[in-house]
Tab-separated table of C-alpha atoms in Angstrom:
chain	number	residue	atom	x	y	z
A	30	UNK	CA	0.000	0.000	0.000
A	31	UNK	CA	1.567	3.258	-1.162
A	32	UNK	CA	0.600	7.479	-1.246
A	33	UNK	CA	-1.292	5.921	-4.615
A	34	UNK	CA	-3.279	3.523	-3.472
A	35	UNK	CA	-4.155	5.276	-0.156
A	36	UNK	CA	-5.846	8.192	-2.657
A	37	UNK	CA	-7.558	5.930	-4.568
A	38	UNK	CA	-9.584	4.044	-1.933
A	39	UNK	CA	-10.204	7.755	-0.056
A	40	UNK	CA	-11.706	8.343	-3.940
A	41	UNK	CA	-13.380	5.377	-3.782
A	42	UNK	CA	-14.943	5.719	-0.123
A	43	UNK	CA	-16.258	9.116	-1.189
A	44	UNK	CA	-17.678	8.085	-3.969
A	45	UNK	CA	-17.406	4.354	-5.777
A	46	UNK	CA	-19.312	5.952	-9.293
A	47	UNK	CA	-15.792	7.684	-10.141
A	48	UNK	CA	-14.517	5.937	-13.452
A	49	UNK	CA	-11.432	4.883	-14.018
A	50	UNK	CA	-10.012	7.704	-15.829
A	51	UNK	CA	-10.912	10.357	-13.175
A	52	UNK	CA	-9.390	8.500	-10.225
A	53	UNK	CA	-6.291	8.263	-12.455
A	54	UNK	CA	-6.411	11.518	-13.396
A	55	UNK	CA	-7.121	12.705	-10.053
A	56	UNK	CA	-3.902	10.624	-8.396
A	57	UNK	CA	-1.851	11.037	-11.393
A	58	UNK	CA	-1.325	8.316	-13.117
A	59	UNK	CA	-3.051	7.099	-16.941
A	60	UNK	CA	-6.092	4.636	-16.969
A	61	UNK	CA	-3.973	1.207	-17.395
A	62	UNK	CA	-1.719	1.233	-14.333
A	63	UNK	CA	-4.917	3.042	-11.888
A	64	UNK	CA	-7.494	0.337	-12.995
A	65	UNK	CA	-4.893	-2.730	-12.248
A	66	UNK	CA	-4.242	-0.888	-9.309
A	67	UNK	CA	-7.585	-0.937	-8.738
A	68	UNK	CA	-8.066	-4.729	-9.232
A	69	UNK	CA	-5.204	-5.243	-6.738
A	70	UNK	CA	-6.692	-3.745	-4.063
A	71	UNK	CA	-9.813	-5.652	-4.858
A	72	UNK	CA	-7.989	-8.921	-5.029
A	73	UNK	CA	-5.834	-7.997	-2.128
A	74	UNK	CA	-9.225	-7.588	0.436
A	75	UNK	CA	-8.736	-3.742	0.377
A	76	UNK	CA	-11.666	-3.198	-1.210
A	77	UNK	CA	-14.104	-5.654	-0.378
A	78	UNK	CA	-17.430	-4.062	-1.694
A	79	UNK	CA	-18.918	-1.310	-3.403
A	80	UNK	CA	-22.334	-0.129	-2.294
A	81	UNK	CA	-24.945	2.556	-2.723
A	82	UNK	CA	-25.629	4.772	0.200
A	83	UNK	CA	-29.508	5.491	0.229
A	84	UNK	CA	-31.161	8.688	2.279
A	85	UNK	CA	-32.729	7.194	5.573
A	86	UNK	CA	-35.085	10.106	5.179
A	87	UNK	CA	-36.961	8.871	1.580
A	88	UNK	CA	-37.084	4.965	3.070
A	89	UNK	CA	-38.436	6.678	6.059
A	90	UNK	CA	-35.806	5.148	8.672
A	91	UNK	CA	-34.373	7.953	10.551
A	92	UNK	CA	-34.507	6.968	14.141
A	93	UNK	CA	-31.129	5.704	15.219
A	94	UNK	CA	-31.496	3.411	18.423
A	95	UNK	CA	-28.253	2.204	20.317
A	96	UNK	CA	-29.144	-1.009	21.517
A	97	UNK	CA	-27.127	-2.285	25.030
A	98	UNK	CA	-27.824	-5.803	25.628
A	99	UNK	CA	-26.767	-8.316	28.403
A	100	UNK	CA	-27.092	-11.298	29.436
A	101	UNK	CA	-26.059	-14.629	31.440
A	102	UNK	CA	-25.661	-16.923	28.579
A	103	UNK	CA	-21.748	-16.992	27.538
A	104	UNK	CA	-21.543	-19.773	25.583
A	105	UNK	CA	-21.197	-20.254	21.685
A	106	UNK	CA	-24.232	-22.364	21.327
A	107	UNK	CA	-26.361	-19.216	22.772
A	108	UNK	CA	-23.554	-16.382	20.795
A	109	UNK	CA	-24.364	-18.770	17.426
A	110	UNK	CA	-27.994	-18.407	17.801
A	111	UNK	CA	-28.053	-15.055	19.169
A	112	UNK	CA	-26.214	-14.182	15.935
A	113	UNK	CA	-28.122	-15.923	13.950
A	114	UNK	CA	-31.840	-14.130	15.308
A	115	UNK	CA	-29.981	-10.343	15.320
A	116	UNK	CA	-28.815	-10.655	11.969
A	117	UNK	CA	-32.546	-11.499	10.669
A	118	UNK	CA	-33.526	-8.270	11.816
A	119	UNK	CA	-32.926	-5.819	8.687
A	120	UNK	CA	-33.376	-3.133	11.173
A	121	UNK	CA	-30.686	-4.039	13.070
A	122	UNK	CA	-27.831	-2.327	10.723
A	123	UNK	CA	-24.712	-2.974	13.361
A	124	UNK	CA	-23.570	-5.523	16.551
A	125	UNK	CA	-20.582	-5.950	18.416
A	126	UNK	CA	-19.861	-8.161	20.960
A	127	UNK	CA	-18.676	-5.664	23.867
A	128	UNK	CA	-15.758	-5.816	26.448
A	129	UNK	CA	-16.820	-4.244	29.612
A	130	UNK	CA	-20.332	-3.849	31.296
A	131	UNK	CA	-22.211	-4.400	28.247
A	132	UNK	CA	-22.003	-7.726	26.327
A	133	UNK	CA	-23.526	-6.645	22.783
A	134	UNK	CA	-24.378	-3.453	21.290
A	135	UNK	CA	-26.303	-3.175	17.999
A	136	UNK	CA	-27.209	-0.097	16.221
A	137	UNK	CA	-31.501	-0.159	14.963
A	138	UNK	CA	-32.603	2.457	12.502
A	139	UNK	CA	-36.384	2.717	12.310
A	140	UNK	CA	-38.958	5.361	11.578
A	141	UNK	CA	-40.208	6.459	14.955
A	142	UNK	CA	-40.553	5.172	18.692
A	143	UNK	CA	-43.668	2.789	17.876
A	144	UNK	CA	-41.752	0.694	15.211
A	145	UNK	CA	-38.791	0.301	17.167
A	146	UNK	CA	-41.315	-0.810	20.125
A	147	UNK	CA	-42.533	-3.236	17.408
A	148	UNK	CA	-38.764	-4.758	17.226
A	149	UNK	CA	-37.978	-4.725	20.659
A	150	UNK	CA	-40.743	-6.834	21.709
A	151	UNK	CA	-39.766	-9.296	18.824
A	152	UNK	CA	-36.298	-9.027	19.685
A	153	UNK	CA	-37.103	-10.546	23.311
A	154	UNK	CA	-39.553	-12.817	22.104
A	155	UNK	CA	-36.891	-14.789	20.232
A	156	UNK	CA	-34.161	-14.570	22.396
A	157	UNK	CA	-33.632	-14.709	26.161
A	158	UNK	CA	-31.800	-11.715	27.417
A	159	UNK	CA	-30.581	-10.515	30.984
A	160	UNK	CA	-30.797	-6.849	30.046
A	161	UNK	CA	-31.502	-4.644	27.387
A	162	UNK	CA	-30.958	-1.017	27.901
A	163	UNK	CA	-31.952	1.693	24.462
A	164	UNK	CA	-30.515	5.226	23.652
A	165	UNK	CA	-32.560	6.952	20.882
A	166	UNK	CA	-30.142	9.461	19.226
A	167	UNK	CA	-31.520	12.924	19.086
A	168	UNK	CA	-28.839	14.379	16.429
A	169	UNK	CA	-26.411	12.851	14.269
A	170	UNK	CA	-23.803	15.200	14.553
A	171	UNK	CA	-21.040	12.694	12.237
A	172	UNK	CA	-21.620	10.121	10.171
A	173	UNK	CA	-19.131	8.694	7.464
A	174	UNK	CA	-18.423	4.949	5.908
A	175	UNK	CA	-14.915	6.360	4.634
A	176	UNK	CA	-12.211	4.900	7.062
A	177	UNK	CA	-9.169	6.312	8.094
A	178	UNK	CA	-6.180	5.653	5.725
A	179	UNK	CA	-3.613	7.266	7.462
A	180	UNK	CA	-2.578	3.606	9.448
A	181	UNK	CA	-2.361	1.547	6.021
A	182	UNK	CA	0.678	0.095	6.396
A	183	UNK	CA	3.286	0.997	4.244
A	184	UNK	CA	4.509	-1.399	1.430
A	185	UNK	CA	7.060	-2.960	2.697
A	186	UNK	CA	5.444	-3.486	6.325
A	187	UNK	CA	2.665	-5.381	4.040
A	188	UNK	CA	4.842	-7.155	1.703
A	189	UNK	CA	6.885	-8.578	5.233
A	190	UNK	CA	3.467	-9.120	6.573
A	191	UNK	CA	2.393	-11.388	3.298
A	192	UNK	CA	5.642	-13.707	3.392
């Protein structure tokens, strides 16, 4: 990973519609050498997807709801099927399994306070929980899917890394 390919997946990240040319153009190099760049990074598990970001506001889905959730069940029989019953939930856009106080937190996005009632009644219908504790976000003061590329590891750190 060099200066080069750092630029183009910041290009990328902002927006994946660029062509070819005007990434190369905008990092400097001609269309041949940017777009096997490009499948590198692809190949390498750089880039692992390119998706469309939709406005939560025209699918009606802009309630943000931090989900805490505990329990007494630490097992990976009970993690495998937790997993298994969060991830049906399309609301349910984020989970982590937690260090600390908390066990899990997931993030929900739904349209208002009665729909994410709907889902949390469903939620502990179909799995037995100690605790679950909800923050609604009032604001959402930053919110990006670009990642920092200022710890990529330089080339030679990955090609030592690869051998």
């Amino acid at each position: 990973m060099d200066k080069i390919d750092q630029k183009i997946l910041g290009l990328l990240q902002e927006d994946a519609t660029l062509s070819t040319s005007e990434i190369a153009e905008r990092v400097g190099l001609s269309t041949t050498p940017c777009w096997r760049r490009i499948q590198i990074l692809e190949q390498e598990g750089y880039i692992t997807k390119r998706v469309a970001l939709v406005n939560r506001e025209h699918i009606n889905v802009s309630l943000d709801v931090f989900v805490a959730v505990k329990t007494n069940q630490h097992n990976f029989d009970w993690l495998d099927e937790f997993a298994k019953i969060v991830s049906s939930f399309p609301e349910v856009v984020e989970l982590y399994r937690m260090s600390g106080d908390i066990d899990y937190l997931m993030r929900v996005v739904v349209p208002d306070m009665a729909a994410y009632d709907t889902f949390y009644k469903e939620l502990i219908r179909s799995v037995k929980l100690t605790d679950v504790s909800s923050s609604f976000a009032m604001e959402r003061i930053k919110y990006t899917t670009a990642l920092p590329l200022d710890y990529a590891l330089p080339e030679e750190k990955n090609r030592r890394k690869r051998t």
